[in-house]
mmCIF file of C-alpha atoms and ligand atoms in Angstrom:
data_model
loop_
_atom_site.group_PDB
_atom_site.id
_atom_site.type_symbol
_atom_site.label_atom_id
_atom_site.label_comp_id
_atom_site.label_asym_id
_atom_site.label_seq_id
_atom_site.Cartn_x
_atom_site.Cartn_y
_atom_site.Cartn_z
ATOM 1 C CA UNK A 431 116.505 50.897 183.845
ATOM 2 C CA UNK A 432 113.017 49.538 184.883
ATOM 3 C CA UNK A 433 112.561 46.121 183.183
ATOM 4 C CA UNK A 434 108.811 46.534 182.991
ATOM 5 C CA UNK A 435 107.443 48.784 180.195
ATOM 6 C CA UNK A 436 103.846 49.777 179.750
ATOM 7 C CA UNK A 437 102.978 51.154 176.251
ATOM 8 C CA UNK A 438 100.151 53.537 175.834
ATOM 9 C CA UNK A 439 99.061 54.964 172.413
ATOM 10 C CA UNK A 440 97.471 58.409 172.090
ATOM 11 C CA UNK A 441 95.829 58.898 168.623
ATOM 12 C CA UNK A 442 95.679 62.681 169.098
ATOM 13 C CA UNK A 443 95.684 65.040 166.080
ATOM 14 C CA UNK A 444 93.689 67.971 167.558
ATOM 15 C CA UNK A 445 96.794 69.932 168.632
ATOM 16 C CA UNK A 446 97.674 70.867 165.011
ATOM 17 C CA UNK A 447 96.119 71.057 161.480
ATOM 18 C CA UNK A 448 97.698 68.166 159.494
ATOM 19 C CA UNK A 449 95.538 65.057 159.339
ATOM 20 C CA UNK A 450 97.208 61.703 159.969
ATOM 21 C CA UNK A 451 99.259 62.097 163.093
ATOM 22 C CA UNK A 452 96.467 60.196 164.989
ATOM 23 C CA UNK A 453 97.734 57.115 163.200
ATOM 24 C CA UNK A 454 101.201 57.520 164.679
ATOM 25 C CA UNK A 455 100.743 54.863 167.436
ATOM 26 C CA UNK A 456 99.591 52.272 164.869
ATOM 27 C CA UNK A 457 102.544 53.056 162.594
ATOM 28 C CA UNK A 458 105.048 52.771 165.386
ATOM 29 C CA UNK A 459 103.525 49.412 166.507
ATOM 30 C CA UNK A 460 103.555 48.258 162.842
ATOM 31 C CA UNK A 461 107.320 49.082 162.677
ATOM 32 C CA UNK A 462 108.013 46.293 165.167
ATOM 33 C CA UNK A 463 108.180 48.051 168.550
ATOM 34 C CA UNK A 464 107.036 45.213 170.798
ATOM 35 C CA UNK A 465 109.261 42.685 169.122
ATOM 36 C CA UNK A 466 112.254 44.969 169.253
ATOM 37 C CA UNK A 467 111.926 45.681 172.973
ATOM 38 C CA UNK A 468 110.990 42.107 173.815
ATOM 39 C CA UNK A 469 114.312 41.035 172.409
ATOM 40 C CA UNK A 470 115.973 43.225 174.859
ATOM 41 C CA UNK A 471 114.430 41.156 177.604
ATOM 42 C CA UNK A 472 111.927 43.715 178.718
ATOM 43 C CA UNK A 473 108.617 42.674 180.092
ATOM 44 C CA UNK A 474 106.355 44.822 177.839
ATOM 45 C CA UNK A 475 102.610 45.233 178.018
ATOM 46 C CA UNK A 476 100.676 47.150 175.437
ATOM 47 C CA UNK A 477 97.637 48.844 177.000
ATOM 48 C CA UNK A 478 96.252 49.940 173.621
ATOM 49 C CA UNK A 479 95.062 53.479 172.800
ATOM 50 C CA UNK A 480 93.434 56.215 174.833
ATOM 51 C CA UNK A 481 90.082 57.388 173.435
ATOM 52 C CA UNK A 482 90.335 60.850 172.044
ATOM 53 C CA UNK A 483 87.125 62.939 171.781
ATOM 54 C CA UNK A 484 86.066 64.169 168.417
ATOM 55 C CA UNK A 485 85.298 67.873 168.250
ATOM 56 C CA UNK A 486 81.651 68.805 167.798
ATOM 57 C CA UNK A 487 82.366 71.938 165.811
ATOM 58 C CA UNK A 488 83.918 71.610 162.331
ATOM 59 C CA UNK A 489 87.594 70.704 162.709
ATOM 60 C CA UNK A 490 89.911 73.695 162.837
ATOM 61 C CA UNK A 491 87.531 76.227 164.352
ATOM 62 C CA UNK A 492 89.489 78.381 166.665
ATOM 63 C CA UNK A 493 88.605 79.088 170.302
ATOM 64 C CA UNK A 494 90.459 82.077 171.633
ATOM 65 C CA UNK A 495 93.571 80.928 169.653
ATOM 66 C CA UNK A 496 93.367 77.608 171.333
ATOM 67 C CA UNK A 497 92.119 75.165 168.669
ATOM 68 C CA UNK A 498 90.127 72.208 170.044
ATOM 69 C CA UNK A 499 90.779 73.234 173.644
ATOM 70 C CA UNK A 500 88.073 71.271 175.357
ATOM 71 C CA UNK A 501 88.736 67.973 173.490
ATOM 72 C CA UNK A 502 92.479 68.183 174.145
ATOM 73 C CA UNK A 503 91.917 68.946 177.796
ATOM 74 C CA UNK A 504 89.673 65.862 178.098
ATOM 75 C CA UNK A 505 91.924 63.470 176.066
ATOM 76 C CA UNK A 506 95.085 64.486 177.921
ATOM 77 C CA UNK A 507 93.386 64.153 181.293
ATOM 78 C CA UNK A 508 92.652 60.501 180.363
ATOM 79 C CA UNK A 509 96.312 60.062 179.476
ATOM 80 C CA UNK A 510 97.382 61.578 182.829
ATOM 81 C CA UNK A 511 95.262 59.051 184.634
ATOM 82 C CA UNK A 512 96.844 56.146 182.770
ATOM 83 C CA UNK A 513 100.399 57.405 183.181
ATOM 84 C CA UNK A 514 99.801 57.960 186.928
ATOM 85 C CA UNK A 515 98.618 54.407 187.284
ATOM 86 C CA UNK A 516 101.516 52.933 185.277
ATOM 87 C CA UNK A 517 104.117 54.575 187.411
ATOM 88 C CA UNK A 518 102.089 53.714 190.463
ATOM 89 C CA UNK A 519 102.453 49.990 189.706
ATOM 90 C CA UNK A 520 106.157 50.349 189.178
ATOM 91 C CA UNK A 521 106.296 50.141 185.355
ATOM 92 C CA UNK A 522 108.041 52.452 182.815
ATOM 93 C CA UNK A 523 105.503 54.450 180.825
ATOM 94 C CA UNK A 524 106.189 54.561 177.094
ATOM 95 C CA UNK A 525 103.820 56.915 175.353
ATOM 96 C CA UNK A 526 103.220 56.910 171.594
ATOM 97 C CA UNK A 527 101.794 60.052 169.875
ATOM 98 C CA UNK A 528 99.895 61.717 168.434
ATOM 99 C CA UNK A 529 100.846 65.308 168.321
ATOM 100 C CA UNK A 530 102.964 66.896 171.047
ATOM 101 C CA UNK A 531 99.960 68.306 172.953
ATOM 102 C CA UNK A 532 99.802 64.893 174.603
ATOM 103 C CA UNK A 533 102.923 65.785 176.637
ATOM 104 C CA UNK A 534 100.696 67.878 178.945
ATOM 105 C CA UNK A 535 98.984 64.653 179.959
ATOM 106 C CA UNK A 536 102.098 62.589 180.330
ATOM 107 C CA UNK A 537 103.793 65.206 182.458
ATOM 108 C CA UNK A 538 100.654 65.716 184.556
ATOM 109 C CA UNK A 539 100.509 61.994 185.322
ATOM 110 C CA UNK A 540 104.232 61.724 186.046
ATOM 111 C CA UNK A 541 104.174 64.803 188.295
ATOM 112 C CA UNK A 542 102.218 62.946 190.985
ATOM 113 C CA UNK A 543 105.219 60.742 191.579
ATOM 114 C CA UNK A 544 108.199 63.083 191.317
ATOM 115 C CA UNK A 545 108.982 66.076 193.410
ATOM 116 C CA UNK A 546 111.516 67.315 190.846
ATOM 117 C CA UNK A 547 110.788 65.744 187.484
ATOM 118 C CA UNK A 548 113.526 66.445 184.907
ATOM 119 C CA UNK A 549 112.465 66.710 181.241
ATOM 120 C CA UNK A 550 114.592 66.329 178.133
ATOM 121 C CA UNK A 551 112.754 67.957 175.327
ATOM 122 C CA UNK A 552 114.264 66.717 172.048
ATOM 123 C CA UNK A 553 112.627 68.935 169.508
ATOM 124 C CA UNK A 554 113.082 71.457 166.676
ATOM 125 C CA UNK A 555 110.639 73.642 168.635
ATOM 126 C CA UNK A 556 110.384 74.894 172.218
ATOM 127 C CA UNK A 557 106.648 74.217 172.478
ATOM 128 C CA UNK A 558 106.501 77.163 175.016
ATOM 129 C CA UNK A 559 103.775 79.184 173.426
ATOM 130 C CA UNK A 560 100.619 80.551 175.045
ATOM 131 C CA UNK A 561 97.407 81.590 173.309
ATOM 132 C CA UNK A 562 98.887 85.112 173.355
ATOM 133 C CA UNK A 563 102.223 84.273 171.812
ATOM 134 C CA UNK A 564 101.176 81.437 169.434
ATOM 135 C CA UNK A 565 101.384 82.205 165.774
ATOM 136 C CA UNK A 566 99.107 79.311 164.938
ATOM 137 C CA UNK A 567 96.611 78.596 167.775
ATOM 138 C CA UNK A 568 97.865 75.075 167.702
ATOM 139 C CA UNK A 569 98.087 73.540 171.153
ATOM 140 C CA UNK A 570 100.946 71.168 170.209
ATOM 141 C CA UNK A 571 103.129 74.304 170.294
ATOM 142 C CA UNK A 572 102.255 74.905 173.951
ATOM 143 C CA UNK A 573 102.695 71.816 176.120
ATOM 144 C CA UNK A 574 105.929 72.777 177.774
ATOM 145 C CA UNK A 575 104.621 76.219 178.849
ATOM 146 C CA UNK A 576 101.342 74.564 180.104
ATOM 147 C CA UNK A 577 103.369 72.035 182.157
ATOM 148 C CA UNK A 578 105.166 75.024 183.795
ATOM 149 C CA UNK A 579 101.766 76.297 184.763
ATOM 150 C CA UNK A 580 101.660 78.968 182.029
ATOM 151 C CA UNK A 581 98.594 78.973 179.769
ATOM 152 C CA UNK A 582 94.851 78.495 179.813
ATOM 153 C CA UNK A 583 93.413 77.322 183.074
ATOM 154 C CA UNK A 584 91.674 74.371 181.406
ATOM 155 C CA UNK A 585 95.119 73.036 180.413
ATOM 156 C CA UNK A 586 97.231 74.022 183.381
ATOM 157 C CA UNK A 587 94.723 72.359 185.737
ATOM 158 C CA UNK A 588 94.868 68.899 184.035
ATOM 159 C CA UNK A 589 95.349 66.314 186.781
ATOM 160 C CA UNK A 590 95.910 68.979 189.491
ATOM 161 C CA UNK A 591 96.341 72.669 189.747
ATOM 162 C CA UNK A 592 100.070 72.917 190.472
ATOM 163 C CA UNK A 593 102.746 73.389 187.850
ATOM 164 C CA UNK A 594 103.880 69.900 186.793
ATOM 165 C CA UNK A 595 107.551 70.778 186.218
ATOM 166 C CA UNK A 596 110.097 73.481 187.155
ATOM 167 C CA UNK A 597 111.960 75.549 184.541
ATOM 168 C CA UNK A 598 115.333 74.628 186.031
ATOM 169 C CA UNK A 599 114.645 70.930 185.483
ATOM 170 C CA UNK A 600 114.194 71.238 181.706
ATOM 171 C CA UNK A 601 116.765 70.687 178.941
ATOM 172 C CA UNK A 602 115.754 71.328 175.314
ATOM 173 C CA UNK A 603 117.901 69.815 172.667
ATOM 174 C CA UNK A 604 117.780 70.459 168.914
ATOM 175 C CA UNK A 605 115.894 73.784 168.860
ATOM 176 C CA UNK A 606 116.055 75.675 165.592
ATOM 177 C CA UNK A 607 112.602 77.263 165.430
ATOM 178 C CA UNK A 608 111.648 79.408 168.419
ATOM 179 C CA UNK A 609 108.926 82.003 168.321
ATOM 180 C CA UNK A 610 109.546 85.510 169.827
ATOM 181 C CA UNK A 611 107.419 84.745 172.953
ATOM 182 C CA UNK A 612 109.204 81.472 173.491
ATOM 183 C CA UNK A 613 112.537 83.224 173.476
ATOM 184 C CA UNK A 614 111.382 85.672 176.079
ATOM 185 C CA UNK A 615 110.105 82.857 178.251
ATOM 186 C CA UNK A 616 113.358 80.846 177.901
ATOM 187 C CA UNK A 617 115.433 83.913 179.026
ATOM 188 C CA UNK A 618 112.989 84.885 181.791
ATOM 189 C CA UNK A 619 112.846 81.369 183.307
ATOM 190 C CA UNK A 620 116.456 80.473 182.706
ATOM 191 C CA UNK A 621 115.554 77.280 180.737
ATOM 192 C CA UNK A 622 118.565 75.369 179.463
ATOM 193 C CA UNK A 623 118.605 75.054 175.633
ATOM 194 C CA UNK A 624 121.028 73.457 173.298
ATOM 195 C CA UNK A 625 120.082 74.864 169.921
ATOM 196 C CA UNK A 626 121.502 73.338 166.695
ATOM 197 C CA UNK A 627 124.233 75.936 166.976
ATOM 198 C CA UNK A 628 125.453 74.426 170.238
ATOM 199 C CA UNK A 629 125.035 70.838 169.013
ATOM 200 C CA UNK A 630 127.157 71.757 165.878
ATOM 201 C CA UNK A 631 129.861 73.370 167.966
ATOM 202 C CA UNK A 632 129.994 71.001 170.959
ATOM 203 C CA UNK A 633 128.955 67.733 169.435
ATOM 204 C CA UNK A 634 126.201 65.528 170.756
ATOM 205 C CA UNK A 635 128.615 63.720 173.141
ATOM 206 C CA UNK A 636 129.192 66.833 175.187
ATOM 207 C CA UNK A 637 125.557 68.023 174.971
ATOM 208 C CA UNK A 638 124.406 64.799 176.556
ATOM 209 C CA UNK A 639 127.231 64.630 179.043
ATOM 210 C CA UNK A 640 126.379 68.145 180.241
ATOM 211 C CA UNK A 641 122.670 67.468 180.250
ATOM 212 C CA UNK A 642 123.103 64.331 182.342
ATOM 213 C CA UNK A 643 125.365 66.181 184.752
ATOM 214 C CA UNK A 644 122.936 69.085 184.964
ATOM 215 C CA UNK A 645 119.846 66.899 185.690
ATOM 216 C CA UNK A 646 121.588 64.292 187.875
ATOM 217 C CA UNK A 647 121.575 66.148 191.184
ATOM 218 C CA UNK A 648 118.499 68.239 190.832
ATOM 219 C CA UNK A 649 115.923 65.642 189.680
ATOM 220 C CA UNK A 650 114.351 62.389 191.076
ATOM 221 C CA UNK A 651 113.260 61.154 187.669
ATOM 222 C CA UNK A 652 113.788 62.204 184.039
ATOM 223 C CA UNK A 653 111.198 62.101 181.216
ATOM 224 C CA UNK A 654 112.292 62.000 177.594
ATOM 225 C CA UNK A 655 109.910 63.806 175.307
ATOM 226 C CA UNK A 656 111.080 63.083 171.807
ATOM 227 C CA UNK A 657 109.414 64.944 168.920
ATOM 228 C CA UNK A 658 110.511 63.288 165.685
ATOM 229 C CA UNK A 659 110.814 66.713 164.051
ATOM 230 C CA UNK A 660 113.924 67.188 166.304
ATOM 231 C CA UNK A 661 115.660 65.062 163.635
ATOM 232 C CA UNK A 662 116.335 66.364 160.136
ATOM 233 C CA UNK A 663 113.436 66.010 157.740
ATOM 234 C CA UNK A 664 115.680 63.871 155.510
ATOM 235 C CA UNK A 665 115.726 61.242 158.304
ATOM 236 C CA UNK A 666 112.216 61.959 159.564
ATOM 237 C CA UNK A 667 110.027 63.079 156.703
ATOM 238 C CA UNK A 668 106.824 61.924 158.381
ATOM 239 C CA UNK A 669 106.138 65.005 160.606
ATOM 240 C CA UNK A 670 103.711 67.844 160.390
ATOM 241 C CA UNK A 671 106.049 70.818 161.102
ATOM 242 C CA UNK A 672 109.397 69.816 159.580
ATOM 243 C CA UNK A 673 112.400 72.220 159.995
ATOM 244 C CA UNK A 674 115.594 71.968 157.932
ATOM 245 C CA UNK A 675 119.003 71.561 159.564
ATOM 246 C CA UNK A 676 118.016 69.075 162.216
ATOM 247 C CA UNK A 677 119.718 66.390 164.320
ATOM 248 C CA UNK A 678 121.122 63.453 162.345
ATOM 249 C CA UNK A 679 120.411 59.817 162.535
ATOM 250 C CA UNK A 680 123.721 59.107 164.253
ATOM 251 C CA UNK A 681 123.553 62.018 166.580
ATOM 252 C CA UNK A 682 120.175 60.868 167.759
ATOM 253 C CA UNK A 683 121.157 57.273 168.212
ATOM 254 C CA UNK A 684 124.219 58.377 170.119
ATOM 255 C CA UNK A 685 122.034 60.521 172.346
ATOM 256 C CA UNK A 686 119.744 57.572 173.069
ATOM 257 C CA UNK A 687 122.646 55.268 173.789
ATOM 258 C CA UNK A 688 124.170 57.771 176.167
ATOM 259 C CA UNK A 689 120.881 58.332 177.918
ATOM 260 C CA UNK A 690 120.527 54.562 178.334
ATOM 261 C CA UNK A 691 123.982 54.385 179.927
ATOM 262 C CA UNK A 692 123.109 57.189 182.266
ATOM 263 C CA UNK A 693 120.360 55.066 183.719
ATOM 264 C CA UNK A 694 118.389 58.193 184.588
ATOM 265 C CA UNK A 695 115.372 57.952 182.166
ATOM 266 C CA UNK A 696 112.243 56.890 183.994
ATOM 267 C CA UNK A 697 109.638 57.530 181.199
ATOM 268 C CA UNK A 698 109.487 58.383 177.548
ATOM 269 C CA UNK A 699 107.246 59.527 174.723
ATOM 270 C CA UNK A 700 107.721 59.538 170.979
ATOM 271 C CA UNK A 701 105.461 62.022 169.242
ATOM 272 C CA UNK A 702 104.490 63.730 165.948
ATOM 273 C CA UNK A 703 104.889 60.619 163.698
ATOM 274 C CA UNK A 704 102.494 61.221 160.848
ATOM 275 C CA UNK A 705 102.242 58.186 158.518
ATOM 276 C CA UNK A 706 100.364 60.071 155.794
ATOM 277 C CA UNK A 707 103.299 62.428 155.372
ATOM 278 C CA UNK A 708 105.899 59.610 155.790
ATOM 279 C CA UNK A 709 107.836 57.548 153.184
ATOM 280 C CA UNK A 710 107.144 53.843 153.649
ATOM 281 C CA UNK A 711 106.935 54.172 157.490
ATOM 282 C CA UNK A 712 110.489 55.478 157.609
ATOM 283 C CA UNK A 713 109.782 57.888 160.499
ATOM 284 C CA UNK A 714 107.931 55.272 162.552
ATOM 285 C CA UNK A 715 110.784 52.793 161.976
ATOM 286 C CA UNK A 716 113.245 55.445 163.045
ATOM 287 C CA UNK A 717 111.252 56.016 166.262
ATOM 288 C CA UNK A 718 111.414 52.243 166.980
ATOM 289 C CA UNK A 719 115.210 52.225 166.269
ATOM 290 C CA UNK A 720 115.681 55.087 168.677
ATOM 291 C CA UNK A 721 113.630 53.190 171.307
ATOM 292 C CA UNK A 722 116.019 50.262 170.708
ATOM 293 C CA UNK A 723 119.020 52.459 171.560
ATOM 294 C CA UNK A 724 117.293 54.125 174.506
ATOM 295 C CA UNK A 725 116.434 50.729 175.984
ATOM 296 C CA UNK A 726 119.961 49.375 175.606
ATOM 297 C CA UNK A 727 120.558 47.723 172.236
ATOM 298 C CA UNK A 728 124.284 47.375 171.706
ATOM 299 C CA UNK A 729 126.687 45.336 169.488
ATOM 300 C CA UNK A 730 128.739 44.176 172.443
HETATM 301 N N1 LIG B 358 105.157 69.933 168.613
HETATM 302 C C1 LIG B 358 105.405 70.706 167.507
HETATM 303 N N2 LIG B 358 105.614 70.111 166.404
HETATM 304 N N3 LIG B 358 105.218 72.063 167.674
HETATM 305 C C2 LIG B 358 105.384 72.909 166.570
HETATM 306 C C3 LIG B 358 105.006 74.324 166.945
HETATM 307 C C4 LIG B 358 105.241 75.335 165.865
HETATM 308 C C5 LIG B 358 104.975 76.784 166.228
HETATM 309 N N4 LIG B 358 106.065 77.185 167.192
HETATM 310 C C6 LIG B 358 103.613 76.978 166.837
HETATM 311 O O1 LIG B 358 103.525 77.216 168.037
HETATM 312 O O2 LIG B 358 102.631 76.893 166.139
HETATM 313 MN MN1 MN B 359 108.621 69.965 167.087
HETATM 314 MN MN1 MN B 360 107.197 69.429 169.822
#
């Protein structure tokens, strides 16, 4: 793995309705991220936070079932520029959310450097909605669809018109809440999904082994997009859209350790940490622990 890491915070809360997720980057830093990764001998620079526009209209006003569309497009474009530059100078982008809408910016920035970018989407949700299929109008439920080129033009054209990723380069792990339109899209596009059912039956070891095998030959870089709500709410209470029956603490550490061993992860983001909903920064600390495993902590 790249020994240079560049951290970028994205205090974005416009992709959903719960206040507080904009404080995620601070909470993750406060949980000791830089110290933890420095111990692992990484050369880590913290670039601070992207500036996110504040909406002019009262918060929560809908725009064609795309709440805060313009501000999100602008903020994620800024993130795309940063991520593009970080990869350009040979460093590993580590993005801290903020709600999951920021993945549109991360993937857009990355896409300039990879012909076949792989994506591991560790999440309770598919985030494959469009304005038509979304039950909520919340853009944090749409970033994976947008990155495939499906969605509002203002979002799909962030940092370039082309789709940022291909459906066959995606693996979703931990899904247990998929809307009807998302299921249709998954079938139509042939997206690989390990729902909780598969994780229960196969075990995380096989899920990651298969995912690594699947992505190995078809991709030239792999981004890990980790939504903390992929984990069970008992482990990660500080999230805005918790879903029962999630991935355990140990399964998640095992996944991160195996991804480290694969050597294939070229960028990562940790999103949806909401300190207001959290218990004594438990979820942010969990995120930092998972980063430790992803970046190679081991007892031997
Ligand atoms: N990144 C997330 N937490 N997404 C939750 C999305 C929930 C629901 N599927 C929606 O589209 O509104
Ligand atoms: Mn989620
Ligand atoms: Mn998500």
